[in-house]
């Protein structure tokens, strides 16, 4: 449920920014354009750059020691995330597993949201559940 919420809200934010892309123009309001680009656009691009980094590290790890170390750390983080995804729901998740699971899940959700936004899938706007009014006496 949390993953679907992340994907939905990020994809909706991307769609909104696309329709309001004039807000990114530094000519209109440079400070606000900078804040919007650094807060939203950079955050949405980070998972794509991380994925590219994993690919490049995989290439470099064939003969570079630093890349082998980075690839090893990445594999440990991904393994911990996989353990977190497979963890029984009723048992508490240890923090050293929960943190990598949260980070990897958030980045995968951002990539998924990016694909949804690029495909033009519209995300419905959330509306609160309609409830009957309660009369007090």
Coordinates of C-alpha atoms in Angstrom, one line a residue:
X1 CA 0.0 0.0 0.0
X2 CA 2.9 2.4 0.9
X3 CA 4.6 1.6 -2.4
X4 CA 1.5 2.3 -4.4
X5 CA 1.0 5.5 -2.6
X6 CA 4.5 6.6 -3.3
X7 CA 4.2 5.8 -7.0
X8 CA 0.8 7.6 -7.2
X9 CA 1.9 10.7 -5.5
X10 CA 5.2 11.0 -7.4
X11 CA 3.6 10.4 -10.7
X12 CA 0.9 12.9 -9.9
X13 CA 3.6 15.4 -8.9
X14 CA 5.4 14.8 -12.2
X15 CA 2.2 15.3 -14.2
X16 CA 1.5 18.5 -12.3
X17 CA 4.9 19.9 -12.9
X18 CA 4.7 19.1 -16.6
X19 CA 1.4 21.1 -16.9
X20 CA 2.9 23.9 -14.8
X21 CA 6.4 23.7 -16.3
X22 CA 6.4 27.5 -16.8
X23 CA 7.1 27.7 -13.1
X24 CA 10.6 26.3 -13.8
X25 CA 11.4 29.4 -15.9
X26 CA 14.1 31.4 -14.1
X27 CA 12.9 34.5 -16.0
X28 CA 9.6 34.7 -14.1
X29 CA 10.9 34.0 -10.6
X30 CA 14.5 32.7 -10.4
X31 CA 14.4 31.8 -6.7
X32 CA 11.2 29.8 -6.9
X33 CA 12.3 28.0 -10.1
X34 CA 15.5 27.0 -8.4
X35 CA 13.7 25.7 -5.3
X36 CA 11.2 23.8 -7.5
X37 CA 13.9 22.3 -9.7
X38 CA 16.2 21.4 -6.8
X39 CA 13.5 19.9 -4.6
X40 CA 11.4 18.1 -7.2
X41 CA 13.3 17.5 -10.4
X42 CA 16.6 16.5 -8.7
X43 CA 14.7 14.2 -6.4
X44 CA 13.0 12.5 -9.3
X45 CA 16.2 12.2 -11.3
X46 CA 18.2 10.7 -8.4
X47 CA 16.9 7.1 -8.8
X48 CA 17.7 7.2 -12.5
X49 CA 21.2 8.4 -11.8
X50 CA 21.6 5.7 -9.2
X51 CA 20.5 3.0 -11.7
X52 CA 23.0 4.4 -14.2
X53 CA 25.7 4.3 -11.4
X54 CA 25.0 0.6 -10.7
X55 CA 25.4 -0.2 -14.4
X56 CA 28.6 1.8 -14.7
X57 CA 30.0 0.3 -11.5
X58 CA 29.3 -3.1 -12.8
X59 CA 31.4 -2.3 -15.9
X60 CA 34.2 -0.8 -13.9
X61 CA 34.3 -3.5 -11.2
X62 CA 36.0 -5.8 -13.7
X63 CA 39.3 -4.2 -13.1
X64 CA 39.0 -1.3 -10.6
X65 CA 39.3 -2.0 -6.8
X66 CA 37.1 1.0 -5.8
X67 CA 34.3 -0.2 -8.1
X68 CA 34.5 -3.7 -6.7
X69 CA 34.1 -2.3 -3.2
X70 CA 31.2 -0.1 -4.3
X71 CA 29.6 -3.0 -6.2
X72 CA 29.9 -5.2 -3.0
X73 CA 28.3 -2.6 -0.8
X74 CA 25.5 -2.2 -3.4
X75 CA 24.9 -5.9 -3.5
X76 CA 24.7 -6.1 0.3
X77 CA 22.2 -3.2 0.3
X78 CA 20.1 -4.9 -2.4
X79 CA 20.2 -8.2 -0.5
X80 CA 19.1 -6.6 2.7
X81 CA 16.2 -4.9 0.8
X82 CA 15.2 -8.2 -0.7
X83 CA 15.2 -9.7 2.8
X84 CA 13.0 -6.8 4.0
X85 CA 10.5 -7.4 1.1
X86 CA 10.4 -11.1 2.0
X87 CA 10.1 -10.5 5.8
X88 CA 7.0 -11.9 7.5
X89 CA 4.5 -9.0 8.0
X90 CA 3.8 -9.8 11.7
X91 CA 7.4 -9.8 12.8
X92 CA 9.2 -6.5 13.5
X93 CA 11.8 -5.6 10.9
X94 CA 15.3 -4.9 12.3
X95 CA 16.5 -1.3 11.5
X96 CA 19.5 -2.6 9.6
X97 CA 17.1 -4.3 7.2
X98 CA 14.4 -1.7 7.3
X99 CA 16.6 1.2 6.2
X100 CA 17.9 -0.4 3.0
X101 CA 14.4 -1.7 2.2
X102 CA 12.9 1.8 2.6
X103 CA 15.7 3.4 0.4
X104 CA 15.5 0.8 -2.4
X105 CA 11.7 0.7 -2.4
X106 CA 11.5 4.5 -2.6
X107 CA 13.9 4.6 -5.5
X108 CA 12.1 1.8 -7.4
X109 CA 8.8 3.7 -6.8
X110 CA 10.3 6.9 -8.3
X111 CA 11.4 5.0 -11.4
X112 CA 8.0 3.4 -11.7
X113 CA 6.3 6.8 -11.3
X114 CA 8.6 8.2 -14.0
X115 CA 7.6 5.4 -16.4
X116 CA 3.9 6.1 -15.6
X117 CA 4.3 9.8 -16.2
X118 CA 6.2 9.3 -19.5
X119 CA 3.4 6.9 -20.7
X120 CA 0.9 9.6 -19.8
X121 CA -1.0 7.5 -17.4
X122 CA -3.3 9.8 -15.5
X123 CA -3.5 9.4 -11.8
X124 CA -6.8 10.1 -10.1
X125 CA -6.9 12.9 -7.6
X126 CA -7.6 11.6 -4.1
X127 CA -11.0 12.5 -2.6
X128 CA -12.0 11.8 0.9
X129 CA -14.6 9.1 1.5
X130 CA -18.1 10.6 1.7
X131 CA -19.6 9.9 5.1
X132 CA -23.0 10.5 6.6
X133 CA -23.3 13.5 8.8
X134 CA -23.7 12.8 12.5
X135 CA -26.3 14.8 14.2
X136 CA -25.7 15.8 17.8
X137 CA -28.4 16.6 20.3

